Amino acid sequence: MESNENRHLNILLFSGDYDKCLAAFILANGAREKGMTVTIFCAFWGLLILRDPERLSLEDKGTYEKMFASFTPAEAEKLPLSKMNMAGIGKGMLLNMMDEKDTPHLRDFLEGARKKEVRFCACKLSLEIMGFKTEELLPDIEVIDVYAYLEDAAQADIQLFI
């Protein structure tokens, strides 16, 4: 069996759905536990996972940017399900099932990935378009452009788009 040392997983996280982000973070944590390096590049809706609710601000934002900031989930646990969300009822059911099975929630997987030194990158262009500021993100998030992302992805052994 081939060693996982020096192997790299690159995830482009485009989704802002709870279940899809959960899958990305389960994979990222698992890869780190297997000794792989991991980069998660968050673009557009994927940026929602990187927001810090304590640091959100409407200051220096235009009308549309204020609307986006106000109407999008402020943190990981507020994200909707991709299917069967049913105005939040479906997500509540999923969280109850996870609790019954003593399964960690998305925020736990996010915290675990950060402790395991998963590299988190925010797409510079996506931040600009959506009106999110670097200061509104969790600490230690790199802001990179598409060229830096492509360089990382080109070096990866596994590349996923979620």
Short mmCIF file of C-alpha atoms in Angstrom, two decimals:
data_model
loop_
_atom_site.label_atom_id
_atom_site.label_comp_id
_atom_site.label_asym_id
_atom_site.label_seq_id
_atom_site.Cartn_x
_atom_site.Cartn_y
_atom_site.Cartn_z
CA MET A 1 0.00 0.00 0.00
CA GLU A 2 1.33 3.43 -0.97
CA SER A 3 2.21 5.90 1.78
CA ASN A 4 0.04 9.00 2.13
CA GLU A 5 3.04 11.06 3.18
CA ASN A 6 3.70 13.83 0.63
CA ARG A 7 0.27 13.31 -0.98
CA HIS A 8 -2.03 16.28 -1.39
CA LEU A 9 -5.82 16.76 -1.50
CA ASN A 10 -7.23 19.90 -3.09
CA ILE A 11 -10.91 20.74 -2.61
CA LEU A 12 -12.62 23.58 -4.43
CA LEU A 13 -15.60 24.28 -2.18
CA PHE A 14 -18.22 26.15 -4.21
CA SER A 15 -21.28 25.07 -2.23
CA GLY A 16 -22.80 26.82 0.76
CA ASP A 17 -24.99 23.82 1.64
CA TYR A 18 -24.58 22.23 5.07
CA ASP A 19 -24.48 18.64 3.81
CA LYS A 20 -22.04 19.35 0.98
CA CYS A 21 -19.73 21.30 3.29
CA LEU A 22 -19.99 18.45 5.80
CA ALA A 23 -18.79 16.00 3.13
CA ALA A 24 -15.87 18.30 2.23
CA PHE A 25 -14.79 18.58 5.86
CA ILE A 26 -15.11 14.87 6.58
CA LEU A 27 -12.82 14.23 3.59
CA ALA A 28 -10.38 16.97 4.63
CA ASN A 29 -10.13 15.71 8.22
CA GLY A 30 -9.76 12.12 7.04
CA ALA A 31 -7.01 13.06 4.61
CA ARG A 32 -5.09 14.92 7.34
CA GLU A 33 -5.46 11.93 9.67
CA LYS A 34 -3.96 9.78 6.89
CA GLY A 35 -0.97 12.14 6.67
CA MET A 36 -1.97 14.05 3.54
CA THR A 37 -1.76 17.81 3.12
CA VAL A 38 -5.06 19.51 2.33
CA THR A 39 -6.09 22.78 0.73
CA ILE A 40 -9.71 23.92 0.72
CA PHE A 41 -10.26 26.78 -1.73
CA CYS A 42 -13.59 28.47 -1.04
CA ALA A 43 -15.27 30.30 -3.90
CA PHE A 44 -18.64 32.08 -4.06
CA TRP A 45 -21.13 30.24 -1.78
CA GLY A 46 -18.27 28.23 -0.27
CA LEU A 47 -17.06 31.48 1.32
CA LEU A 48 -19.99 31.27 3.74
CA ILE A 49 -18.15 28.53 5.65
CA LEU A 50 -15.27 30.94 6.35
CA ARG A 51 -17.29 33.81 7.80
CA ASP A 52 -16.77 34.74 11.43
CA PRO A 53 -20.11 35.90 12.90
CA GLU A 54 -18.24 38.00 15.48
CA ARG A 55 -16.46 39.98 12.75
CA LEU A 56 -19.27 40.68 10.26
CA SER A 57 -19.82 44.31 9.34
CA LEU A 58 -21.98 46.36 6.99
CA GLU A 59 -19.47 49.20 7.05
CA ASP A 60 -18.02 50.30 3.68
CA LYS A 61 -20.49 48.18 1.70
CA GLY A 62 -22.81 49.13 -1.13
CA THR A 63 -26.53 48.35 -1.17
CA TYR A 64 -26.20 44.94 -2.84
CA GLU A 65 -23.26 44.00 -0.63
CA LYS A 66 -25.28 44.88 2.47
CA MET A 67 -28.17 42.76 1.18
CA PHE A 68 -25.85 39.79 0.55
CA ALA A 69 -24.29 40.16 3.99
CA SER A 70 -27.70 40.39 5.66
CA PHE A 71 -29.45 37.56 3.82
CA THR A 72 -26.68 34.95 3.79
CA PRO A 73 -25.90 32.65 6.73
CA ALA A 74 -23.38 34.17 9.10
CA GLU A 75 -21.71 30.91 10.11
CA ALA A 76 -21.36 27.21 9.29
CA GLU A 77 -24.16 25.94 11.52
CA LYS A 78 -26.65 28.31 9.84
CA LEU A 79 -26.15 26.86 6.34
CA PRO A 80 -29.20 25.17 4.75
CA LEU A 81 -29.37 21.62 3.39
CA SER A 82 -29.04 21.13 -0.36
CA LYS A 83 -32.14 18.89 -0.49
CA MET A 84 -35.13 18.51 1.83
CA ASN A 85 -34.32 21.67 3.78
CA MET A 86 -38.07 22.44 4.06
CA ALA A 87 -37.58 25.90 5.61
CA GLY A 88 -35.12 24.41 8.10
CA ILE A 89 -37.25 21.46 9.24
CA GLY A 90 -35.20 18.97 7.23
CA LYS A 91 -31.96 20.33 8.60
CA GLY A 92 -33.32 20.09 12.15
CA MET A 93 -34.21 16.45 11.48
CA LEU A 94 -30.70 15.78 10.15
CA LEU A 95 -29.08 17.43 13.18
CA ASN A 96 -31.30 15.39 15.53
CA MET A 97 -30.29 12.18 13.73
CA MET A 98 -26.62 13.22 13.97
CA ASP A 99 -27.05 13.91 17.70
CA GLU A 100 -28.72 10.53 18.24
CA LYS A 101 -25.69 8.88 16.61
CA ASP A 102 -23.30 11.15 18.55
CA THR A 103 -21.93 12.50 15.26
CA PRO A 104 -20.04 15.80 15.22
CA HIS A 105 -21.69 18.81 13.58
CA LEU A 106 -20.21 20.88 10.76
CA ARG A 107 -18.69 23.41 13.18
CA ASP A 108 -16.84 20.51 14.88
CA PHE A 109 -15.40 19.27 11.58
CA LEU A 110 -14.42 22.85 10.67
CA GLU A 111 -12.68 23.31 14.02
CA GLY A 112 -10.98 19.92 13.62
CA ALA A 113 -9.72 20.81 10.16
CA ARG A 114 -8.34 24.11 11.44
CA LYS A 115 -6.55 22.33 14.31
CA LYS A 116 -5.15 19.78 11.86
CA GLU A 117 -3.72 22.65 9.83
CA VAL A 118 -5.83 22.27 6.72
CA ARG A 119 -4.93 25.20 4.47
CA PHE A 120 -7.99 27.41 3.94
CA CYS A 121 -8.02 29.82 1.02
CA ALA A 122 -10.67 32.32 0.01
CA CYS A 123 -11.07 33.24 -3.64
CA LYS A 124 -10.07 36.88 -4.04
CA LEU A 125 -12.48 37.55 -6.91
CA SER A 126 -15.39 35.83 -5.12
CA LEU A 127 -14.78 37.97 -2.03
CA GLU A 128 -14.85 41.11 -4.16
CA ILE A 129 -17.98 40.15 -6.10
CA MET A 130 -19.95 39.09 -3.02
CA GLY A 131 -18.81 42.12 -1.02
CA PHE A 132 -17.22 40.13 1.81
CA LYS A 133 -14.15 41.60 3.46
CA THR A 134 -11.04 39.70 4.52
CA GLU A 135 -11.54 41.10 8.03
CA GLU A 136 -14.91 39.28 8.23
CA LEU A 137 -13.34 35.85 7.78
CA LEU A 138 -12.07 33.44 10.39
CA PRO A 139 -8.46 34.07 11.43
CA ASP A 140 -5.64 32.70 9.28
CA ILE A 141 -7.58 32.44 6.03
CA GLU A 142 -5.41 33.07 2.98
CA VAL A 143 -6.90 35.15 0.19
CA ILE A 144 -5.56 33.96 -3.14
CA ASP A 145 -6.30 34.44 -6.82
CA VAL A 146 -7.21 31.81 -9.38
CA TYR A 147 -3.58 31.40 -10.49
CA ALA A 148 -2.41 30.47 -6.99
CA TYR A 149 -5.35 28.05 -6.69
CA LEU A 150 -4.52 26.42 -10.03
CA GLU A 151 -0.88 26.00 -8.97
CA ASP A 152 -2.00 24.18 -5.82
CA ALA A 153 -4.54 22.08 -7.72
CA ALA A 154 -1.95 21.12 -10.35
CA GLN A 155 0.26 19.70 -7.59
CA ALA A 156 -2.55 17.74 -5.93
CA ASP A 157 -2.90 13.97 -6.09
CA ILE A 158 -6.65 14.29 -5.58
CA GLN A 159 -8.79 17.23 -6.74
CA LEU A 160 -12.44 17.57 -5.78
CA PHE A 161 -15.11 20.11 -6.69
CA ILE A 162 -17.90 20.31 -4.12
#
